[in-house]
Coordinates of C-alpha atoms in Angstrom, one line a residue:
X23 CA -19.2 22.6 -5.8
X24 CA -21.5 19.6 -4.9
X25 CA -20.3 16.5 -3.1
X26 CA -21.5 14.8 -6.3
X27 CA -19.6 16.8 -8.6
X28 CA -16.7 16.5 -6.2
X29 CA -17.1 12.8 -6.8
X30 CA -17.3 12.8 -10.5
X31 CA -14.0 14.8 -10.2
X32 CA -12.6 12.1 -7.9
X33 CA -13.7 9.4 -10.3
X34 CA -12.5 10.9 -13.4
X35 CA -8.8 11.6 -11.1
X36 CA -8.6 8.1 -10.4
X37 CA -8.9 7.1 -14.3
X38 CA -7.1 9.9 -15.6
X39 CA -4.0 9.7 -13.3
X40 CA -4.6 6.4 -11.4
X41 CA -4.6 3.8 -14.0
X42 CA -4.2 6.2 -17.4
X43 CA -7.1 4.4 -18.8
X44 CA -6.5 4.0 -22.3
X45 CA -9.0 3.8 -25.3
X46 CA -9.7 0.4 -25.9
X47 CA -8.7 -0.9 -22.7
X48 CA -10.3 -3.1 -20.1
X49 CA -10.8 -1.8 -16.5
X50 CA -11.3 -4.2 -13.3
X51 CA -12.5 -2.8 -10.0
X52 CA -12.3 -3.8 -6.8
X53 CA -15.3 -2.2 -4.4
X54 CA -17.6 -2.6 -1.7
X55 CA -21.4 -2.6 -2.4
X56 CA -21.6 0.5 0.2
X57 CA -19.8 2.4 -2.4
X58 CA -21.7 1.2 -5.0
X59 CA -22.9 4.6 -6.0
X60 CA -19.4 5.6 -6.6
X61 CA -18.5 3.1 -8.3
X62 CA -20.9 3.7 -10.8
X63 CA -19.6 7.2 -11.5
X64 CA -16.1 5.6 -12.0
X65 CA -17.8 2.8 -14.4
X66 CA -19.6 5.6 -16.6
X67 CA -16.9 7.8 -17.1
X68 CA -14.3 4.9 -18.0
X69 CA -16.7 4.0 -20.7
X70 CA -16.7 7.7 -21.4
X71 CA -13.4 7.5 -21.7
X72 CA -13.4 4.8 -24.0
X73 CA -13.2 1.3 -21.6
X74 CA -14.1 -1.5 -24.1
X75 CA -15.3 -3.4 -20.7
X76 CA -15.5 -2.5 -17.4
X77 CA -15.8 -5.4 -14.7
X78 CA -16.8 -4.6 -10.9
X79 CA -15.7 -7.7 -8.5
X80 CA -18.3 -6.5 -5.9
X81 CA -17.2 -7.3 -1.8
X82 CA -19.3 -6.5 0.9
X83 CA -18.5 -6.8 5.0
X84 CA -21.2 -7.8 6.3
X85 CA -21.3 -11.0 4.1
X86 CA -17.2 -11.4 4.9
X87 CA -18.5 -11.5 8.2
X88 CA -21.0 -13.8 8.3
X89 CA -18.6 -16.5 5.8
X90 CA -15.8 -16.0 8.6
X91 CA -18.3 -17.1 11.5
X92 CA -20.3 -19.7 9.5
X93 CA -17.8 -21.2 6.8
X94 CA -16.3 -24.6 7.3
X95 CA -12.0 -24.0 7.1
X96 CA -11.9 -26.1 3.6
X97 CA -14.2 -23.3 2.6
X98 CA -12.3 -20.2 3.5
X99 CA -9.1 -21.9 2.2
X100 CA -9.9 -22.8 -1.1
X101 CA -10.2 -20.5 -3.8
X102 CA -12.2 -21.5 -6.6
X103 CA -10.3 -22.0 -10.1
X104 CA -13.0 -19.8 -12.2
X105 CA -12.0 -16.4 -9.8
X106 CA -8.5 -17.1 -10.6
X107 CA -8.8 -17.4 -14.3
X108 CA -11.1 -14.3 -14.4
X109 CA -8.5 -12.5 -12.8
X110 CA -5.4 -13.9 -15.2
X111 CA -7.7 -13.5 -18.1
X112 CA -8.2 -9.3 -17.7
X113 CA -4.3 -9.0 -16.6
X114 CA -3.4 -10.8 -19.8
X115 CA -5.8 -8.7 -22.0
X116 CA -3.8 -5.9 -20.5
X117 CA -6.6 -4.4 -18.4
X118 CA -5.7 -1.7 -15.9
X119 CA -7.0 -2.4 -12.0
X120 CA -8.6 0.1 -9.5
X121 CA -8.8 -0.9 -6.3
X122 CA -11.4 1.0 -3.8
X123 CA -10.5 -0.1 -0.4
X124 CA -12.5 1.1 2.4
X125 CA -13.0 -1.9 4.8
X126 CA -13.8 -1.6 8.2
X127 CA -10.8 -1.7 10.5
X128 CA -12.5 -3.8 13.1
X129 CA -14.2 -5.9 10.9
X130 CA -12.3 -9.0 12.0
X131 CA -12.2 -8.3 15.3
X132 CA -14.0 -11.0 17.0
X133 CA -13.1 -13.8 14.7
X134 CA -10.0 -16.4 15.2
X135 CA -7.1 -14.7 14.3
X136 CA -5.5 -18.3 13.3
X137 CA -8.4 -18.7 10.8
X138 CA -8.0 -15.4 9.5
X139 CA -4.3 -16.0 8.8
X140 CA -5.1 -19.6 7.4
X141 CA -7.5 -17.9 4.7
X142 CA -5.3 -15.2 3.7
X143 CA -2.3 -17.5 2.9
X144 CA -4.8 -19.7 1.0
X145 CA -5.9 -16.3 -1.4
X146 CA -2.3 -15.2 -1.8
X147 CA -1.6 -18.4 -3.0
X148 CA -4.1 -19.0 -5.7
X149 CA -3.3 -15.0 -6.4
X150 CA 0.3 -15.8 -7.2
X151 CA 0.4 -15.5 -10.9
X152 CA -1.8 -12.7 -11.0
X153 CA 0.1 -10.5 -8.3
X154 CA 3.1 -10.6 -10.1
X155 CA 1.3 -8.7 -13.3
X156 CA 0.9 -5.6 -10.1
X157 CA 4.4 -6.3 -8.4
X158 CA 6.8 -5.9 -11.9
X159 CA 4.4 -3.3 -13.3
X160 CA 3.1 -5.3 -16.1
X161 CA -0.4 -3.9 -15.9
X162 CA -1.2 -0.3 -14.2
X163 CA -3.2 -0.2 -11.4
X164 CA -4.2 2.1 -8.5
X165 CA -5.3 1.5 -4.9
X166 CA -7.8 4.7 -3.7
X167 CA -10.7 4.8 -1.1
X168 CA -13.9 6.2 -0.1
X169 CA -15.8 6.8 3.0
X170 CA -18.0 4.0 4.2
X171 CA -20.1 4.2 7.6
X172 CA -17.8 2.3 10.0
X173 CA -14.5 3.4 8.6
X174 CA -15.7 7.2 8.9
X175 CA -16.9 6.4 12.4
X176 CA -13.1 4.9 13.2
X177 CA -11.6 8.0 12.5
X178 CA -15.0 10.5 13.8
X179 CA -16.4 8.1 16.5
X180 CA -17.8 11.4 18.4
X181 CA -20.1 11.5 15.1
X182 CA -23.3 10.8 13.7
X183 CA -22.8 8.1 10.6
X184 CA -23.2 10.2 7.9
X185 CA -21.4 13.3 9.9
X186 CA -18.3 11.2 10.0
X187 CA -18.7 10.2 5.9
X188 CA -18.7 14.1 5.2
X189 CA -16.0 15.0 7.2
X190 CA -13.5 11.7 5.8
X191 CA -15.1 12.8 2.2
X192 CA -13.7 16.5 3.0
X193 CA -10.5 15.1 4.2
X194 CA -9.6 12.6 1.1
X195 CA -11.1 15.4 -1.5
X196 CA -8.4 17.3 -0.1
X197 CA -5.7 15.1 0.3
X198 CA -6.1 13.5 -3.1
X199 CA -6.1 17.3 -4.3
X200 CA -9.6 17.1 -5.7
X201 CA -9.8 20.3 -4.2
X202 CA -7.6 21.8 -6.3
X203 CA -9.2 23.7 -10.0
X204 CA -7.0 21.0 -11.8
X205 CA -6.3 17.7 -9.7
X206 CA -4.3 16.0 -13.1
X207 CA -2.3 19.4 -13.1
X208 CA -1.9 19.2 -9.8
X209 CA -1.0 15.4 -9.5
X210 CA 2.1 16.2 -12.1
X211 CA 3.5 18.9 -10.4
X212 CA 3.7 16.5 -7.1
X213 CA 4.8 13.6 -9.1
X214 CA 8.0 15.6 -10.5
X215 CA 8.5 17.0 -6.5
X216 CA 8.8 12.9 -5.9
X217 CA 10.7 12.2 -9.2
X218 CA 13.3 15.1 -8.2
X219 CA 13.9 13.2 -4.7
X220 CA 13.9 9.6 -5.8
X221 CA 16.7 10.7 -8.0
X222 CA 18.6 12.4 -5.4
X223 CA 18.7 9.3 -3.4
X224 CA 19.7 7.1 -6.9
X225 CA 22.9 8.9 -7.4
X226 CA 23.4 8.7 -4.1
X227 CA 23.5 4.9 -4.3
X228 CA 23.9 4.4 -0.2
X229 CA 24.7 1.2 1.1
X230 CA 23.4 1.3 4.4
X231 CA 20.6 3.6 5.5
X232 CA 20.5 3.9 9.7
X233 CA 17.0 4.6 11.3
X234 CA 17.2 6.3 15.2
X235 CA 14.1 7.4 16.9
X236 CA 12.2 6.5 20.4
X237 CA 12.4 2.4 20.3
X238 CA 14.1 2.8 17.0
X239 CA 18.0 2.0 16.4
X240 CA 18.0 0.1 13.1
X241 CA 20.2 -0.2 10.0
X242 CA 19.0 -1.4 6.7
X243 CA 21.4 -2.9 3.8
X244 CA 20.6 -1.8 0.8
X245 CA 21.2 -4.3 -2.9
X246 CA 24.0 -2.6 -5.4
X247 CA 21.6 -1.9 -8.1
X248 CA 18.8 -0.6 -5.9
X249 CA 16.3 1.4 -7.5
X250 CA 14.6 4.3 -5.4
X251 CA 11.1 4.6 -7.0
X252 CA 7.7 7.1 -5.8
X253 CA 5.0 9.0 -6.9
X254 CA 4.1 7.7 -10.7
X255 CA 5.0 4.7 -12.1
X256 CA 5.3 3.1 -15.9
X257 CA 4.0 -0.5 -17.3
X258 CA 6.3 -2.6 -19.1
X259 CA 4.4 -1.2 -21.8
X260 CA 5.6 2.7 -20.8
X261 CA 1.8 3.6 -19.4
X262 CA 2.4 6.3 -16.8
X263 CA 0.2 5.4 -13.8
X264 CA 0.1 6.4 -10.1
X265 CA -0.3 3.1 -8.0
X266 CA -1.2 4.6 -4.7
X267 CA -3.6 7.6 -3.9
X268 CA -2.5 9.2 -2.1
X269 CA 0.8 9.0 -2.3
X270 CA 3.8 11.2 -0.6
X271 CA 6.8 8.1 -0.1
X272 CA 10.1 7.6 -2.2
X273 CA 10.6 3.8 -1.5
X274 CA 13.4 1.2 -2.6
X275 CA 13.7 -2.5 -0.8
X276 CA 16.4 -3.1 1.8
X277 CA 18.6 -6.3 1.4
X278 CA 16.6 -9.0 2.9
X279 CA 20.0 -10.4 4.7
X280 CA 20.8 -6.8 6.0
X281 CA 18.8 -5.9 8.4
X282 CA 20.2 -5.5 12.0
X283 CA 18.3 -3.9 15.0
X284 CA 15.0 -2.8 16.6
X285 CA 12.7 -0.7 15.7
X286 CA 8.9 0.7 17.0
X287 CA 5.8 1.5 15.4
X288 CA 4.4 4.7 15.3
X289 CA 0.6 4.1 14.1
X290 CA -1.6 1.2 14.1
X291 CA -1.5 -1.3 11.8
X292 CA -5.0 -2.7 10.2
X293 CA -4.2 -6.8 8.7
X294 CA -6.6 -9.4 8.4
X295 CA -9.4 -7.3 9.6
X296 CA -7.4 -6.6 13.1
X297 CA -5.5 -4.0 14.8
X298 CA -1.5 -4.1 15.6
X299 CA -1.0 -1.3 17.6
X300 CA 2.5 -0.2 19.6
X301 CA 4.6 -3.0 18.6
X302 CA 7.9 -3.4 18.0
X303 CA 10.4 -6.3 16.1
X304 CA 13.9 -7.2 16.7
X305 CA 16.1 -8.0 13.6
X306 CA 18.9 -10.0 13.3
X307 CA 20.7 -10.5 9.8
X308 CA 17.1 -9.8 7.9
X309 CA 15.0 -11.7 9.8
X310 CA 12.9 -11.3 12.8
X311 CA 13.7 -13.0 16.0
X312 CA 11.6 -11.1 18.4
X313 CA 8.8 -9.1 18.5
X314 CA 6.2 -7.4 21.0
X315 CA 2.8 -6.0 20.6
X316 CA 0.7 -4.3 23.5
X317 CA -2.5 -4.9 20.9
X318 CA -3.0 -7.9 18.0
X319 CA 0.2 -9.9 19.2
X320 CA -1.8 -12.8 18.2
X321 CA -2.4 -11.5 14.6
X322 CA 1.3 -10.3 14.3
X323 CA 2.6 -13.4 15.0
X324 CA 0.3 -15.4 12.5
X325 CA 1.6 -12.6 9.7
X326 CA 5.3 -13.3 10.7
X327 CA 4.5 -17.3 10.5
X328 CA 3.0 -16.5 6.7
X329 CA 6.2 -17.9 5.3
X330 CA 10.0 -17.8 4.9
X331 CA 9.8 -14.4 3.8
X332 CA 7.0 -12.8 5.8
X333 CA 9.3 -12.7 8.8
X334 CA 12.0 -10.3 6.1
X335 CA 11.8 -7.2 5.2
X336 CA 10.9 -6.2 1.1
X337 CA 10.0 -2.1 1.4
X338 CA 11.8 0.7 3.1
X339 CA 10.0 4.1 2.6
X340 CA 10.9 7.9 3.3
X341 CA 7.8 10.2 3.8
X342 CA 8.9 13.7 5.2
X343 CA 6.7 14.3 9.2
X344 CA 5.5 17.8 7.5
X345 CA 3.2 15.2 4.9
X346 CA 0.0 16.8 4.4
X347 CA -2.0 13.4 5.9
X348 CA 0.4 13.6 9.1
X349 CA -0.2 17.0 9.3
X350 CA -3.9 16.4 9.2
X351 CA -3.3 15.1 12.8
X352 CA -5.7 11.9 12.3
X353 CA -5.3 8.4 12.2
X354 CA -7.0 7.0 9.2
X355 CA -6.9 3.2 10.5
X356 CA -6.1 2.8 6.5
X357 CA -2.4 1.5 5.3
X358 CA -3.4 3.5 2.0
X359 CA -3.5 7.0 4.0
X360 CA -1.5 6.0 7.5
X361 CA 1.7 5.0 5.0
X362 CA 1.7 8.1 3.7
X363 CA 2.2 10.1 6.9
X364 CA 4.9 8.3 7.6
X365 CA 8.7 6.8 7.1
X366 CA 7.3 3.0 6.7
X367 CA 8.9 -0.1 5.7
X368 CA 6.9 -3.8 4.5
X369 CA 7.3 -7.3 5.9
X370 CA 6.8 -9.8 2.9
X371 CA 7.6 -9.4 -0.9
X372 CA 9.7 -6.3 -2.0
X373 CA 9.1 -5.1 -5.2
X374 CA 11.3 -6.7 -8.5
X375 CA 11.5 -3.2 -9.8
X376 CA 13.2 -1.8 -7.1
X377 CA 16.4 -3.5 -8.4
X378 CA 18.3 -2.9 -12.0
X379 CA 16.9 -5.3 -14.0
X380 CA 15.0 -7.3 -11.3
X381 CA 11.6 -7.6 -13.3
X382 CA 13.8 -9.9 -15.3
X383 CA 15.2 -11.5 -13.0
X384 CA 14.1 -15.6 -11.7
X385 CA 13.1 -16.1 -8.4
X386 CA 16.9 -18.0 -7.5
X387 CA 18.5 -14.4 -9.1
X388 CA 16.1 -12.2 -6.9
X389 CA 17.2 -14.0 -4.0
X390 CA 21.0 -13.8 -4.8
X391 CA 20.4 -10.1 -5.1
X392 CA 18.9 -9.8 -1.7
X393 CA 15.3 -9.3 -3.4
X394 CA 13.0 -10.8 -0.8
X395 CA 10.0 -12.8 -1.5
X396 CA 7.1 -13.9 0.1
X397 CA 3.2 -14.1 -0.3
X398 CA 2.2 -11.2 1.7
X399 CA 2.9 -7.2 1.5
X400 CA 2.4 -5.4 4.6
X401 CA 3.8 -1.9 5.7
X402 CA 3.5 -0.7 8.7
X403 CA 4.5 2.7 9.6
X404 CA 8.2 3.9 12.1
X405 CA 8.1 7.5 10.9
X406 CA 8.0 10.3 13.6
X407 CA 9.2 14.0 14.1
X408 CA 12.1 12.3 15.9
X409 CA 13.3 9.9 13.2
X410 CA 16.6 10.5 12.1
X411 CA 18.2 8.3 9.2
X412 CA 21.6 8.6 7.9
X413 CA 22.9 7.4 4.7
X414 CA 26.0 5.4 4.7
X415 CA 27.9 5.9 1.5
X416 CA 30.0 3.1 -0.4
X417 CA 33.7 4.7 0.6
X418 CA 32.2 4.5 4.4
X419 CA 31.4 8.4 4.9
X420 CA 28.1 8.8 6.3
X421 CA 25.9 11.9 5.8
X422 CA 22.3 12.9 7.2
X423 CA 18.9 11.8 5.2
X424 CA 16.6 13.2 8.0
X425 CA 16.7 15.2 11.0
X426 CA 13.4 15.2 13.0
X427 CA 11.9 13.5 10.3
X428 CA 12.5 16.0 7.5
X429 CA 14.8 16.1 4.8
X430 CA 17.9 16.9 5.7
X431 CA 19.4 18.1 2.4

């Protein structure tokens, strides 16, 4: 089969089982002008599929880039009132989102991390309303990525540009199971392997899970009520939908006053255009109050300063060491891919759906509830073939989740 008709199939995956595009529905996607080719074989076959309108919010690095260097700071931290309403006004109409991320890991690199951090907060902000139509499921929406040159070249550096495009093309075809005859068939029979172990760990209903590994001896509170969710989601509206592909986690959100201990990365983590790479962060009662980095401590420490809750905890994931994007034995430099090889938890907002009855809750409920909030999301990923993590139950027995980071039941 041709890379193009691999593409199509890739496309047609992301609508189908991504965002379940429905007939008469709206699609908004995010993309970079490299994969602008792409992008127009996922813009053709919604229509095929019956989009009423499609709308493409084009970004490109280079121009990033060059606004970063050149911009005055009022610029970079105010975000014009029209691309806030044309985001509400798609969300509102019910549109579904796809979001193509392939930026370049180092793109930052060079520029003020301070400025960087300044910008972001400014975007999350003005994004507020319009995020919490993605965090409570009111819309569907799907994050997936493509290769571009410098992302490819991350992963391939011993390659020629386009070289290092083929071979991340070969490895996301076959990691998003494009590979497969039937990729929708294939996607269902994963999502029910994910829906039989998210509802293991519900009955369970733990109230503590402890993390031990190399640098790692952590325990994490978890809310009465939790919710363990993975794999395929549903809108408010009952729209089955896959947020993340690839996707091989079973998450739920620790207590955001419950977290005790340290614990260690195990891959690089890519924020604000910079790498994070072997750090590690000290909780006490939920929050952080100390933290090392051998690479980006500068950048870390502007994430943690985000707000009140950046320096809390709002995801706790379980991703078997055996994953098929671990096994792969590569570092994607991607928090889309690198999550999914590994147990990973998020600093910032946790997810209102990962409580009973949290999407209805206010913001003063979620707190009561030990529902953390925040304007960032950012996992970063502990996960080794030395994790263990055992499950403490309400009565005070404890049992093992994982030995040597597989399942241990």
């Amino acid at each position: 089969m041709s890379d193009l008709q691999m593409q199509e199939k890739y496309a047609e995956l992301a609508l189908r089982t991504g965002v379940n595009l429905q007939k008469g529905q709206a699609l908004m996607v995010n993309s970079s002008i490299e994969g602008a080719d792409f992008t127009r074989i996922v813009v053709e076959k919604a229509y095929e599929l019956g989009a009423k309108d499609v709308l493409v919010n084009w970004e490109d690095d280079a121009l990033t880039l060059l606004k970063y260097q050149n911009a005055p700071e009022e610029v970079l931290t105010t975000i014009p009132q029209w691309k806030i309403d044309k985001q509400l006004a798609f969300a509102k109409d019910g549109a579904a989102l796809l979001s193509i991320r392939s930026t370049n890991p180092d793109l930052l690199k060079d520029v003020d991390a301070g400025k960087v951090a300044k910008a972001q907060k400014a975007s999350a902000e003005a994004m507020k309303e319009f995020r919490k139509y993605i965090m409570n499921d009111l819309i569907a929406w799907s994050i997936i990525s493509i290769p571009t040159g410098d992302w490819a070249q991350k992963i391939f550096p011993e390659k020629s540009t386009e070289d290092a495009k083929e071979s991340l093309w070969e490895q996301i075809f076959k990691i998003v199971r494009v590979d497969k005859e039937d990729p929708v068939a294939a996607w269902d029979e994963h999502n029910k392997k994910l829906k039989d172990a998210r509802e293991v760990l519900n009955k369970k209903q733990y109230t503590k899970l402890v993390f031990k590994a190399p640098g790692t001896d952590i325990s994490f509170d978890l809310p009465k009520g939790h919710v363990w969710k993975g794999g395929s989601a549903k809108t408010s509206e009952g729209t089955t939908f896959n947020p993340n592909m690839p996707t091989e986690e079973v998450f739920t959100l620790p207590h955001k006053y419950g977290v005790n201990g340290t614990v260690a990365s195990t891959k690089p983590l890519i924020y604000g255009g910079n790498m994070i790479d072997n750090f590690s962060l000290t909780f006490k009662e939920g929050k952080v109050v100390d933290f090392k980095a051998e690479q980006g401590l500068e950048t870390l420490k502007h994430l943690l300063d985000t707000d009140e809750g950046s320096s809390r905890l709002g995801e706790l994931a379980l991703v078997p060491h055996a994953s098929p994007i671990s096994q792969s034995g590569l570092i994607f430099y991607n928090t889309l891919y690198d999550e999914n090889a590994s147990c990973h938890i998020a600093l910032g907002k946790a997810y209102p759906t990962n409580l009973e009855g949290g999407s209805a809750m206010n913001d003063k409920e979620l707190d009561e509830h030990g529902v953390n909030d925040s304007l960032t999301h950012v996992d970063f990923m502990i996960g080794s073939g030395d994790l263990d993590i055992d499950g403490v139950s309400a009565d005070g027995t404890t049992e093992a989740v994982f030995r040597k980071g597989a399942w241990a039941f």
